[in-house]
PDB file of C-alpha atoms and ligand atoms in Angstrom:
ATOM      1  CA  UNK A  19       0.000   0.000   0.000  1.00 55.00           C
ATOM      2  CA  UNK A  20       1.507   3.346  -1.000  1.00 61.00           C
ATOM      3  CA  UNK A  21       1.679   6.051   1.645  1.00 74.00           C
ATOM      4  CA  UNK A  22       1.037   9.721   0.893  1.00 79.00           C
ATOM      5  CA  UNK A  23       3.985  11.832   2.044  1.00 86.00           C
ATOM      6  CA  UNK A  24       2.645  15.225   3.222  1.00 92.00           C
ATOM      7  CA  UNK A  25       4.149  18.265   1.528  1.00 97.00           C
ATOM      8  CA  UNK A  26       6.402  20.157   3.929  1.00 98.00           C
ATOM      9  CA  UNK A  27       6.185  23.906   4.697  1.00 98.00           C
ATOM     10  CA  UNK A  28       7.744  26.156   7.364  1.00 98.00           C
ATOM     11  CA  UNK A  29       7.573  29.694   8.686  1.00 98.00           C
ATOM     12  CA  UNK A  30      10.997  31.087   9.616  1.00 98.00           C
ATOM     13  CA  UNK A  31      11.252  33.844  12.235  1.00 98.00           C
ATOM     14  CA  UNK A  32      12.764  35.016  15.513  1.00 97.00           C
ATOM     15  CA  UNK A  33      10.755  34.939  17.732  1.00 96.00           C
ATOM     16  CA  UNK A  34       8.480  32.352  16.139  1.00 97.00           C
ATOM     17  CA  UNK A  35       6.540  30.593  18.942  1.00 97.00           C
ATOM     18  CA  UNK A  36       3.605  33.044  18.642  1.00 93.00           C
ATOM     19  CA  UNK A  37       3.099  32.497  14.893  1.00 95.00           C
ATOM     20  CA  UNK A  38      -0.405  31.464  13.854  1.00 95.00           C
ATOM     21  CA  UNK A  39       0.780  30.387  10.386  1.00 97.00           C
ATOM     22  CA  UNK A  40       0.824  26.599  11.064  1.00 98.00           C
ATOM     23  CA  UNK A  41      -2.838  26.602  12.184  1.00 97.00           C
ATOM     24  CA  UNK A  42      -3.909  28.890   9.335  1.00 97.00           C
ATOM     25  CA  UNK A  43      -2.168  26.798   6.661  1.00 98.00           C
ATOM     26  CA  UNK A  44      -3.478  23.527   8.111  1.00 98.00           C
ATOM     27  CA  UNK A  45      -6.998  24.934   7.715  1.00 98.00           C
ATOM     28  CA  UNK A  46      -6.218  25.934   4.126  1.00 98.00           C
ATOM     29  CA  UNK A  47      -4.889  22.417   3.447  1.00 98.00           C
ATOM     30  CA  UNK A  48      -8.101  20.919   4.800  1.00 97.00           C
ATOM     31  CA  UNK A  49     -10.073  23.199   2.497  1.00 97.00           C
ATOM     32  CA  UNK A  50      -7.913  22.125  -0.465  1.00 97.00           C
ATOM     33  CA  UNK A  51      -8.030  18.452   0.618  1.00 96.00           C
ATOM     34  CA  UNK A  52      -4.235  18.271   0.835  1.00 97.00           C
ATOM     35  CA  UNK A  53      -2.079  16.690   3.516  1.00 96.00           C
ATOM     36  CA  UNK A  54       0.672  19.033   4.651  1.00 98.00           C
ATOM     37  CA  UNK A  55       3.242  19.389   7.388  1.00 98.00           C
ATOM     38  CA  UNK A  56       3.728  23.044   8.422  1.00 98.00           C
ATOM     39  CA  UNK A  57       6.244  23.857  11.186  1.00 98.00           C
ATOM     40  CA  UNK A  58       7.502  26.916  13.015  1.00 98.00           C
ATOM     41  CA  UNK A  59      11.253  27.263  12.336  1.00 98.00           C
ATOM     42  CA  UNK A  60      13.312  29.270  14.801  1.00 98.00           C
ATOM     43  CA  UNK A  61      16.471  30.781  13.333  1.00 98.00           C
ATOM     44  CA  UNK A  62      19.313  32.744  14.974  1.00 98.00           C
ATOM     45  CA  UNK A  63      19.179  36.402  13.933  1.00 98.00           C
ATOM     46  CA  UNK A  64      21.903  36.507  11.265  1.00 98.00           C
ATOM     47  CA  UNK A  65      22.055  36.050   7.492  1.00 98.00           C
ATOM     48  CA  UNK A  66      24.377  33.015   7.528  1.00 98.00           C
ATOM     49  CA  UNK A  67      22.012  31.042   9.782  1.00 98.00           C
ATOM     50  CA  UNK A  68      18.987  32.075   7.714  1.00 98.00           C
ATOM     51  CA  UNK A  69      20.677  30.990   4.468  1.00 98.00           C
ATOM     52  CA  UNK A  70      21.658  27.651   6.042  1.00 98.00           C
ATOM     53  CA  UNK A  71      18.085  27.023   7.251  1.00 98.00           C
ATOM     54  CA  UNK A  72      16.623  27.812   3.817  1.00 98.00           C
ATOM     55  CA  UNK A  73      19.140  25.654   1.935  1.00 97.00           C
ATOM     56  CA  UNK A  74      18.677  22.705   4.302  1.00 98.00           C
ATOM     57  CA  UNK A  75      14.893  22.987   4.033  1.00 98.00           C
ATOM     58  CA  UNK A  76      14.724  22.988   0.239  1.00 98.00           C
ATOM     59  CA  UNK A  77      17.552  20.413  -0.145  1.00 97.00           C
ATOM     60  CA  UNK A  78      15.489  18.191   2.137  1.00 97.00           C
ATOM     61  CA  UNK A  79      12.469  18.345  -0.172  1.00 97.00           C
ATOM     62  CA  UNK A  80      10.595  21.279   1.398  1.00 98.00           C
ATOM     63  CA  UNK A  81       7.954  22.882  -0.838  1.00 98.00           C
ATOM     64  CA  UNK A  82       7.477  26.391   0.570  1.00 98.00           C
ATOM     65  CA  UNK A  83       8.593  28.699   3.360  1.00 98.00           C
ATOM     66  CA  UNK A  84       7.049  31.822   4.840  1.00 98.00           C
ATOM     67  CA  UNK A  85       9.467  34.406   6.162  1.00 98.00           C
ATOM     68  CA  UNK A  86       8.647  36.729   9.027  1.00 96.00           C
ATOM     69  CA  UNK A  87      10.400  39.264  11.287  1.00 94.00           C
ATOM     70  CA  UNK A  88      13.374  39.892  11.196  1.00 96.00           C
ATOM     71  CA  UNK A  89      14.283  37.993   8.024  1.00 98.00           C
ATOM     72  CA  UNK A  90      12.245  39.492   5.170  1.00 97.00           C
ATOM     73  CA  UNK A  91      15.090  41.692   3.891  1.00 97.00           C
ATOM     74  CA  UNK A  92      17.652  38.892   4.359  1.00 98.00           C
ATOM     75  CA  UNK A  93      15.404  36.584   2.320  1.00 98.00           C
ATOM     76  CA  UNK A  94      15.280  39.265  -0.354  1.00 98.00           C
ATOM     77  CA  UNK A  95      19.110  39.410  -0.450  1.00 98.00           C
ATOM     78  CA  UNK A  96      19.375  35.635  -0.687  1.00 98.00           C
ATOM     79  CA  UNK A  97      16.943  35.480  -3.621  1.00 98.00           C
ATOM     80  CA  UNK A  98      18.702  38.414  -5.314  1.00 97.00           C
ATOM     81  CA  UNK A  99      22.020  36.557  -5.066  1.00 96.00           C
ATOM     82  CA  UNK A 100      20.913  33.000  -5.790  1.00 93.00           C
ATOM     83  CA  UNK A 101      17.525  33.097  -7.453  1.00 96.00           C
ATOM     84  CA  UNK A 102      14.644  35.204  -8.678  1.00 97.00           C
ATOM     85  CA  UNK A 103      12.372  37.855  -7.157  1.00 98.00           C
ATOM     86  CA  UNK A 104       8.780  38.832  -8.040  1.00 97.00           C
ATOM     87  CA  UNK A 105       7.924  42.425  -8.974  1.00 95.00           C
ATOM     88  CA  UNK A 106       6.019  42.963  -5.713  1.00 96.00           C
ATOM     89  CA  UNK A 107       8.953  41.652  -3.627  1.00 97.00           C
ATOM     90  CA  UNK A 108      11.420  43.790  -5.600  1.00 97.00           C
ATOM     91  CA  UNK A 109       9.512  47.026  -4.972  1.00 96.00           C
ATOM     92  CA  UNK A 110       8.858  46.042  -1.328  1.00 97.00           C
ATOM     93  CA  UNK A 111      12.559  45.204  -0.866  1.00 96.00           C
ATOM     94  CA  UNK A 112      11.378  42.208   1.159  1.00 97.00           C
ATOM     95  CA  UNK A 113      10.357  38.570   0.665  1.00 98.00           C
ATOM     96  CA  UNK A 114       7.730  36.747   2.763  1.00 98.00           C
ATOM     97  CA  UNK A 115       7.234  33.664   0.557  1.00 98.00           C
ATOM     98  CA  UNK A 116       9.945  31.287  -0.690  1.00 98.00           C
ATOM     99  CA  UNK A 117       9.714  28.355  -3.073  1.00 98.00           C
ATOM    100  CA  UNK A 118      11.730  26.663  -5.795  1.00 98.00           C
ATOM    101  CA  UNK A 119      11.046  27.593  -9.410  1.00 97.00           C
ATOM    102  CA  UNK A 120      12.839  25.506 -12.057  1.00 95.00           C
ATOM    103  CA  UNK A 121      15.199  24.360  -9.303  1.00 95.00           C
ATOM    104  CA  UNK A 122      16.164  27.892  -8.226  1.00 96.00           C
ATOM    105  CA  UNK A 123      15.056  29.862  -5.200  1.00 98.00           C
ATOM    106  CA  UNK A 124      12.112  32.202  -5.893  1.00 98.00           C
ATOM    107  CA  UNK A 125      10.986  34.972  -3.543  1.00 98.00           C
ATOM    108  CA  UNK A 126       7.636  36.721  -3.579  1.00 98.00           C
ATOM    109  CA  UNK A 127       5.888  39.129  -1.229  1.00 98.00           C
ATOM    110  CA  UNK A 128       2.164  38.567  -0.640  1.00 98.00           C
ATOM    111  CA  UNK A 129       1.762  41.083   2.229  1.00 97.00           C
ATOM    112  CA  UNK A 130       0.719  44.042   0.086  1.00 97.00           C
ATOM    113  CA  UNK A 131      -1.673  42.090  -2.132  1.00 98.00           C
ATOM    114  CA  UNK A 132      -3.109  40.353   0.957  1.00 98.00           C
ATOM    115  CA  UNK A 133      -3.774  43.802   2.393  1.00 98.00           C
ATOM    116  CA  UNK A 134      -5.463  45.036  -0.802  1.00 98.00           C
ATOM    117  CA  UNK A 135      -7.531  41.829  -1.029  1.00 98.00           C
ATOM    118  CA  UNK A 136      -8.768  42.529   2.505  1.00 98.00           C
ATOM    119  CA  UNK A 137      -9.802  46.101   1.585  1.00 98.00           C
ATOM    120  CA  UNK A 138     -11.619  44.738  -1.481  1.00 98.00           C
ATOM    121  CA  UNK A 139     -13.447  42.150   0.639  1.00 97.00           C
ATOM    122  CA  UNK A 140     -14.484  44.950   3.032  1.00 98.00           C
ATOM    123  CA  UNK A 141     -15.884  46.822   0.001  1.00 98.00           C
ATOM    124  CA  UNK A 142     -13.724  49.864   0.676  1.00 98.00           C
ATOM    125  CA  UNK A 143     -13.552  51.825  -2.593  1.00 97.00           C
ATOM    126  CA  UNK A 144     -10.007  51.970  -4.009  1.00 98.00           C
ATOM    127  CA  UNK A 145     -10.604  53.426  -7.479  1.00 98.00           C
ATOM    128  CA  UNK A 146      -9.380  57.060  -7.527  1.00 98.00           C
ATOM    129  CA  UNK A 147      -9.004  56.953  -3.726  1.00 98.00           C
ATOM    130  CA  UNK A 148      -6.919  59.535  -1.862  1.00 98.00           C
ATOM    131  CA  UNK A 149      -4.788  57.520   0.563  1.00 98.00           C
ATOM    132  CA  UNK A 150      -2.406  58.376   3.415  1.00 98.00           C
ATOM    133  CA  UNK A 151      -0.004  55.819   4.877  1.00 98.00           C
ATOM    134  CA  UNK A 152       1.370  56.506   8.368  1.00 98.00           C
ATOM    135  CA  UNK A 153       4.909  55.139   8.723  1.00 97.00           C
ATOM    136  CA  UNK A 154       7.825  54.753   6.338  1.00 97.00           C
ATOM    137  CA  UNK A 155       9.241  51.327   7.275  1.00 94.00           C
ATOM    138  CA  UNK A 156       8.920  47.911   5.669  1.00 93.00           C
ATOM    139  CA  UNK A 157       5.152  47.618   6.167  1.00 94.00           C
ATOM    140  CA  UNK A 158       4.541  50.915   4.399  1.00 96.00           C
ATOM    141  CA  UNK A 159       6.908  50.098   1.541  1.00 96.00           C
ATOM    142  CA  UNK A 160       5.164  46.756   0.945  1.00 95.00           C
ATOM    143  CA  UNK A 161       1.667  48.126   0.328  1.00 97.00           C
ATOM    144  CA  UNK A 162       2.421  51.058  -2.005  1.00 96.00           C
ATOM    145  CA  UNK A 163       2.565  49.172  -5.321  1.00 95.00           C
ATOM    146  CA  UNK A 164      -0.470  46.876  -4.735  1.00 97.00           C
ATOM    147  CA  UNK A 165      -2.528  49.939  -3.665  1.00 98.00           C
ATOM    148  CA  UNK A 166      -1.612  51.854  -6.812  1.00 97.00           C
ATOM    149  CA  UNK A 167      -2.259  48.786  -8.991  1.00 96.00           C
ATOM    150  CA  UNK A 168      -5.707  48.616  -7.346  1.00 97.00           C
ATOM    151  CA  UNK A 169      -6.455  52.089  -8.668  1.00 98.00           C
ATOM    152  CA  UNK A 170      -5.786  54.679  -5.969  1.00 98.00           C
ATOM    153  CA  UNK A 171      -5.016  58.100  -7.445  1.00 97.00           C
ATOM    154  CA  UNK A 172      -3.200  59.941  -4.629  1.00 98.00           C
ATOM    155  CA  UNK A 173      -0.710  58.684  -2.051  1.00 98.00           C
ATOM    156  CA  UNK A 174       0.848  60.544   0.882  1.00 98.00           C
ATOM    157  CA  UNK A 175       3.419  58.915   3.158  1.00 98.00           C
ATOM    158  CA  UNK A 176       3.592  60.579   6.583  1.00 98.00           C
ATOM    159  CA  UNK A 177       6.289  59.646   9.088  1.00 98.00           C
ATOM    160  CA  UNK A 178       7.626  60.723  12.498  1.00 96.00           C
ATOM    161  CA  UNK A 179      11.076  61.064  10.892  1.00 98.00           C
ATOM    162  CA  UNK A 180      10.243  63.050   7.777  1.00 98.00           C
ATOM    163  CA  UNK A 181      13.564  62.286   6.019  1.00 98.00           C
ATOM    164  CA  UNK A 182      12.625  58.593   5.996  1.00 98.00           C
ATOM    165  CA  UNK A 183       9.317  59.373   4.278  1.00 98.00           C
ATOM    166  CA  UNK A 184      11.248  61.464   1.724  1.00 98.00           C
ATOM    167  CA  UNK A 185      13.721  58.581   1.132  1.00 98.00           C
ATOM    168  CA  UNK A 186      10.928  56.035   0.802  1.00 97.00           C
ATOM    169  CA  UNK A 187       9.044  58.092  -1.795  1.00 98.00           C
ATOM    170  CA  UNK A 188      12.291  58.496  -3.777  1.00 98.00           C
ATOM    171  CA  UNK A 189      13.096  54.771  -3.570  1.00 97.00           C
ATOM    172  CA  UNK A 190       9.572  53.693  -4.516  1.00 97.00           C
ATOM    173  CA  UNK A 191       9.435  56.092  -7.467  1.00 97.00           C
ATOM    174  CA  UNK A 192      12.799  54.796  -8.705  1.00 97.00           C
ATOM    175  CA  UNK A 193      11.742  51.160  -8.277  1.00 95.00           C
ATOM    176  CA  UNK A 194       8.437  51.433 -10.124  1.00 96.00           C
ATOM    177  CA  UNK A 195       7.238  53.655 -12.999  1.00 97.00           C
ATOM    178  CA  UNK A 196       3.660  52.906 -11.878  1.00 96.00           C
ATOM    179  CA  UNK A 197       4.416  54.503  -8.504  1.00 97.00           C
ATOM    180  CA  UNK A 198       6.358  57.384 -10.067  1.00 97.00           C
ATOM    181  CA  UNK A 199       3.363  58.158 -12.308  1.00 97.00           C
ATOM    182  CA  UNK A 200       1.131  59.087  -9.362  1.00 97.00           C
ATOM    183  CA  UNK A 201       3.876  61.242  -7.781  1.00 98.00           C
ATOM    184  CA  UNK A 202       3.464  60.310  -4.096  1.00 98.00           C
ATOM    185  CA  UNK A 203       3.776  63.065  -1.471  1.00 98.00           C
ATOM    186  CA  UNK A 204       5.457  62.879   1.905  1.00 98.00           C
ATOM    187  CA  UNK A 205       5.247  64.879   5.123  1.00 98.00           C
ATOM    188  CA  UNK A 206       5.863  64.726   8.860  1.00 98.00           C
ATOM    189  CA  UNK A 207       3.218  62.800  10.801  1.00 97.00           C
ATOM    190  CA  UNK A 208       2.064  65.822  12.819  1.00 97.00           C
ATOM    191  CA  UNK A 209       1.712  67.884   9.635  1.00 98.00           C
ATOM    192  CA  UNK A 210      -0.712  65.517   7.935  1.00 98.00           C
ATOM    193  CA  UNK A 211      -4.080  67.278   7.653  1.00 98.00           C
ATOM    194  CA  UNK A 212      -7.252  67.441   5.588  1.00 98.00           C
ATOM    195  CA  UNK A 213      -9.551  64.714   4.362  1.00 98.00           C
ATOM    196  CA  UNK A 214      -8.485  61.333   2.951  1.00 98.00           C
ATOM    197  CA  UNK A 215     -10.577  58.453   1.690  1.00 98.00           C
ATOM    198  CA  UNK A 216      -8.377  55.899   3.471  1.00 98.00           C
ATOM    199  CA  UNK A 217      -5.766  56.278   6.229  1.00 98.00           C
ATOM    200  CA  UNK A 218      -3.532  53.271   6.929  1.00 98.00           C
ATOM    201  CA  UNK A 219      -1.432  52.838  10.052  1.00 97.00           C
ATOM    202  CA  UNK A 220       1.760  51.057   8.967  1.00 96.00           C
ATOM    203  CA  UNK A 221       3.867  52.234  11.913  1.00 95.00           C
ATOM    204  CA  UNK A 222       5.036  49.739  14.511  1.00 90.00           C
ATOM    205  CA  UNK A 223       3.409  51.806  17.296  1.00 89.00           C
ATOM    206  CA  UNK A 224       0.542  49.298  17.181  1.00 69.00           C
ATOM    207  CA  UNK A 225      -0.092  47.653  20.481  1.00 60.00           C
ATOM    208  CA  UNK A 226       2.174  49.857  22.618  1.00 71.00           C
ATOM    209  CA  UNK A 227      -0.788  51.978  23.696  1.00 68.00           C
ATOM    210  CA  UNK A 228       1.022  55.161  22.554  1.00 78.00           C
ATOM    211  CA  UNK A 229      -0.929  57.595  20.419  1.00 85.00           C
ATOM    212  CA  UNK A 230       0.244  59.010  17.124  1.00 93.00           C
ATOM    213  CA  UNK A 231       0.498  62.834  17.040  1.00 94.00           C
ATOM    214  CA  UNK A 232      -2.390  63.533  14.660  1.00 95.00           C
ATOM    215  CA  UNK A 233      -4.012  66.855  13.826  1.00 96.00           C
ATOM    216  CA  UNK A 234      -7.702  67.370  14.697  1.00 96.00           C
ATOM    217  CA  UNK A 235      -8.269  68.446  11.107  1.00 97.00           C
ATOM    218  CA  UNK A 236      -7.189  65.021   9.830  1.00 98.00           C
ATOM    219  CA  UNK A 237     -10.218  62.999   8.690  1.00 98.00           C
ATOM    220  CA  UNK A 238     -11.008  59.929   6.633  1.00 98.00           C
ATOM    221  CA  UNK A 239     -13.886  57.724   5.520  1.00 98.00           C
ATOM    222  CA  UNK A 240     -11.972  54.512   6.227  1.00 98.00           C
ATOM    223  CA  UNK A 241      -9.130  53.803   8.685  1.00 98.00           C
ATOM    224  CA  UNK A 242      -7.029  50.606   8.732  1.00 98.00           C
ATOM    225  CA  UNK A 243      -4.444  49.443  11.253  1.00 96.00           C
ATOM    226  CA  UNK A 244      -2.137  46.675  10.054  1.00 95.00           C
ATOM    227  CA  UNK A 245      -1.840  45.402  13.627  1.00 93.00           C
ATOM    228  CA  UNK A 246      -4.456  43.224  15.288  1.00 91.00           C
ATOM    229  CA  UNK A 247      -5.182  41.555  18.594  1.00 85.00           C
ATOM    230  CA  UNK A 248      -6.235  44.402  20.905  1.00 83.00           C
ATOM    231  CA  UNK A 249      -8.006  47.712  20.861  1.00 86.00           C
ATOM    232  CA  UNK A 250      -6.010  49.959  18.549  1.00 91.00           C
ATOM    233  CA  UNK A 251      -5.976  53.705  19.456  1.00 91.00           C
ATOM    234  CA  UNK A 252      -5.972  54.882  15.834  1.00 94.00           C
ATOM    235  CA  UNK A 253      -9.124  52.903  15.058  1.00 94.00           C
ATOM    236  CA  UNK A 254     -10.888  54.210  18.181  1.00 94.00           C
ATOM    237  CA  UNK A 255      -9.892  57.757  17.183  1.00 95.00           C
ATOM    238  CA  UNK A 256     -11.270  57.580  13.637  1.00 97.00           C
ATOM    239  CA  UNK A 257     -14.320  55.497  14.469  1.00 97.00           C
ATOM    240  CA  UNK A 258     -15.314  58.231  16.961  1.00 97.00           C
ATOM    241  CA  UNK A 259     -15.044  60.639  14.022  1.00 98.00           C
ATOM    242  CA  UNK A 260     -17.463  58.483  12.003  1.00 98.00           C
ATOM    243  CA  UNK A 261     -15.056  56.443   9.857  1.00 98.00           C
ATOM    244  CA  UNK A 262     -15.359  52.738   9.096  1.00 98.00           C
ATOM    245  CA  UNK A 263     -12.371  50.920  10.606  1.00 98.00           C
ATOM    246  CA  UNK A 264     -10.555  47.593  10.416  1.00 98.00           C
ATOM    247  CA  UNK A 265      -7.586  45.919  12.058  1.00 96.00           C
ATOM    248  CA  UNK A 266      -5.082  43.819  10.110  1.00 96.00           C
ATOM    249  CA  UNK A 267      -6.242  40.294  10.897  1.00 95.00           C
ATOM    250  CA  UNK A 268      -7.891  39.909   7.496  1.00 97.00           C
ATOM    251  CA  UNK A 269      -4.594  40.929   5.898  1.00 97.00           C
ATOM    252  CA  UNK A 270      -2.779  38.157   7.787  1.00 96.00           C
ATOM    253  CA  UNK A 271      -5.221  35.546   6.482  1.00 97.00           C
ATOM    254  CA  UNK A 272      -5.106  36.843   2.932  1.00 98.00           C
ATOM    255  CA  UNK A 273      -1.304  37.063   2.633  1.00 98.00           C
ATOM    256  CA  UNK A 274      -1.225  33.464   3.882  1.00 98.00           C
ATOM    257  CA  UNK A 275      -3.860  32.400   1.339  1.00 98.00           C
ATOM    258  CA  UNK A 276      -1.810  33.945  -1.476  1.00 98.00           C
ATOM    259  CA  UNK A 277       1.334  32.084  -0.321  1.00 98.00           C
ATOM    260  CA  UNK A 278      -0.612  28.820  -0.145  1.00 98.00           C
ATOM    261  CA  UNK A 279      -1.941  29.433  -3.642  1.00 98.00           C
ATOM    262  CA  UNK A 280       1.582  30.086  -5.004  1.00 98.00           C
ATOM    263  CA  UNK A 281       2.871  26.854  -3.479  1.00 98.00           C
ATOM    264  CA  UNK A 282      -0.015  24.499  -4.243  1.00 97.00           C
ATOM    265  CA  UNK A 283      -2.123  26.147  -6.957  1.00 97.00           C
ATOM    266  CA  UNK A 284      -5.188  25.785  -4.696  1.00 97.00           C
ATOM    267  CA  UNK A 285      -7.518  28.796  -4.440  1.00 95.00           C
ATOM    268  CA  UNK A 286      -8.469  29.337  -0.810  1.00 95.00           C
ATOM    269  CA  UNK A 287     -11.415  31.163   0.743  1.00 95.00           C
ATOM    270  CA  UNK A 288      -9.731  32.845   3.761  1.00 95.00           C
ATOM    271  CA  UNK A 289     -13.105  33.756   5.278  1.00 93.00           C
ATOM    272  CA  UNK A 290     -13.699  30.070   6.093  1.00 93.00           C
ATOM    273  CA  UNK A 291     -10.736  30.115   8.488  1.00 92.00           C
ATOM    274  CA  UNK A 292     -11.641  29.967  12.184  1.00 90.00           C
ATOM    275  CA  UNK A 293      -8.567  30.991  14.196  1.00 84.00           C
TER     276      UNK A 293
HETATM  277  P1  ATR B  17       8.101  47.796   9.870  1.00 71.56           P
HETATM  278  O1  ATR B  17       8.964  46.891   9.056  1.00 71.56           O
HETATM  279  O2  ATR B  17       7.108  47.104  10.750  1.00 71.56           O
HETATM  280  O3  ATR B  17       7.475  48.887   9.057  1.00 71.56           O
HETATM  281  P2  ATR B  17      10.195  49.563  10.754  1.00 71.56           P
HETATM  282  O4  ATR B  17      10.862  49.429   9.442  1.00 71.56           O
HETATM  283  O5  ATR B  17      11.022  49.509  11.993  1.00 71.56           O
HETATM  284  O6  ATR B  17       9.087  48.454  10.963  1.00 71.56           O
HETATM  285  O7  ATR B  17       9.336  50.914  10.754  1.00 71.56           O
HETATM  286  C1  ATR B  17       8.624  51.314  11.867  1.00 71.56           C
HETATM  287  C2  ATR B  17       7.794  52.549  11.505  1.00 71.56           C
HETATM  288  O8  ATR B  17       6.981  52.898  12.646  1.00 71.56           O
HETATM  289  C3  ATR B  17       8.608  53.762  11.182  1.00 71.56           C
HETATM  290  O9  ATR B  17       7.920  54.540  10.238  1.00 71.56           O
HETATM  291  C4  ATR B  17       8.663  54.495  12.545  1.00 71.56           C
HETATM  292  O10 ATR B  17       8.887  55.869  12.467  1.00 71.56           O
HETATM  293  P3  ATR B  17      10.413  56.448  12.404  1.00 71.56           P
HETATM  294  O11 ATR B  17      10.874  56.208  10.994  1.00 71.56           O
HETATM  295  O12 ATR B  17      10.265  57.870  12.740  1.00 71.56           O
HETATM  296  O13 ATR B  17      11.188  55.658  13.420  1.00 71.56           O
HETATM  297  C5  ATR B  17       7.266  54.234  13.033  1.00 71.56           C
HETATM  298  N1  ATR B  17       7.126  54.363  14.491  1.00 71.56           N
HETATM  299  C6  ATR B  17       7.550  53.491  15.437  1.00 71.56           C
HETATM  300  N2  ATR B  17       7.240  53.931  16.676  1.00 71.56           N
HETATM  301  C7  ATR B  17       6.600  55.128  16.520  1.00 71.56           C
HETATM  302  C8  ATR B  17       6.043  56.090  17.405  1.00 71.56           C
HETATM  303  N3  ATR B  17       6.070  55.897  18.745  1.00 71.56           N
HETATM  304  N4  ATR B  17       5.459  57.191  16.894  1.00 71.56           N
HETATM  305  C9  ATR B  17       5.428  57.385  15.552  1.00 71.56           C
HETATM  306  N5  ATR B  17       5.939  56.507  14.645  1.00 71.56           N
HETATM  307  C10 ATR B  17       6.530  55.396  15.120  1.00 71.56           C
END
C-alpha cells in the first residue's frame, strides 16, 4: 500500500513561537483536501544562519517557506544573489514567501496584495481613492505598489522622521514607474491634515498603547491598522469621528492564502478560516 507523504512547509522567524501560520495553513490544506506538514522554524538572527536554514529545508524536499520578522530583507538578499524575485517583492525590498522555481530559489511578497484583497473584501472603494499611509518602514513600503495597482489616485506617506518618508518616496518612485506616475507626497506625521478616503497605520506603534500625534483636522472615511489583537488607538480615534475601521487580521489571512496558492495552486477562501 503506497503512503502519501505530506508536503512540507515552514515559517521562519525570531521569535516564532507566537506564529499562527501553522494553524492557518493547516486549515487551508483541509479546504484544499491536501495533507501538509507546516512547522515553526526558529532561526538565529543573522544572514548566515537564515541561508543555512533555507538551503537545508529545500535540499530536504521542502515545498514552501514563509518568512517573518526579522528575516524578510535577508530573504530578499538571498533570492537576489541565488535566485529570482517577483515584482512585488522587488519594490517592497522584502520577501515573505519562498519556493523553488525551475530548481532555483524564488521569492515573492504577498503582504501588500493580501492587504489590498482585505480592503476589497471589506468593500472599501479603491478606485481614484486619496490615501495616506502613516509610517515609512517595511510595512509601508510593501503596500504602495499593490494599492496603486488597485487604482488609488493619490498617495501621501507621513512619518515621524520626515527624512525617511522622503527617502521612501524616492526609492519607490525609482523602483516602479507605476508609482512614479502618481507622484506620491510625503510629510511629517504631525503635519498631515485634511480629508483622505483611506488612512492606513503602517507604523510599529501598534499595540504599545502610545498615540500618534495627529491633527484634529485630519479625517477619513476609512481607517485601517495593520496590527491586530487588541483595541487599537488609531481605530478608536477615527471610528469616533465616524469612519469605518478595520484591524489587520484579514490581511494576515489573505497574505497566507496567497502564499498557499503560489505553493499548491489551490484557491483558498480565507473567510472560512476559524482561528
Ligand atoms: P516595519 O517593518 O514594521 O514597518 P520599521 O521598518 O522599523 O518596521 O518601521 C517602523 C515605523 O513605525 C517607522 O515609520 C517608525 O517611524 P520612524 O521612521 O520615525 O522611526 C514608526 N514608528 C515606530 N514607533 C513610533 C512612534 N512611537 N510614533 C510614531 N511613529 C513610530
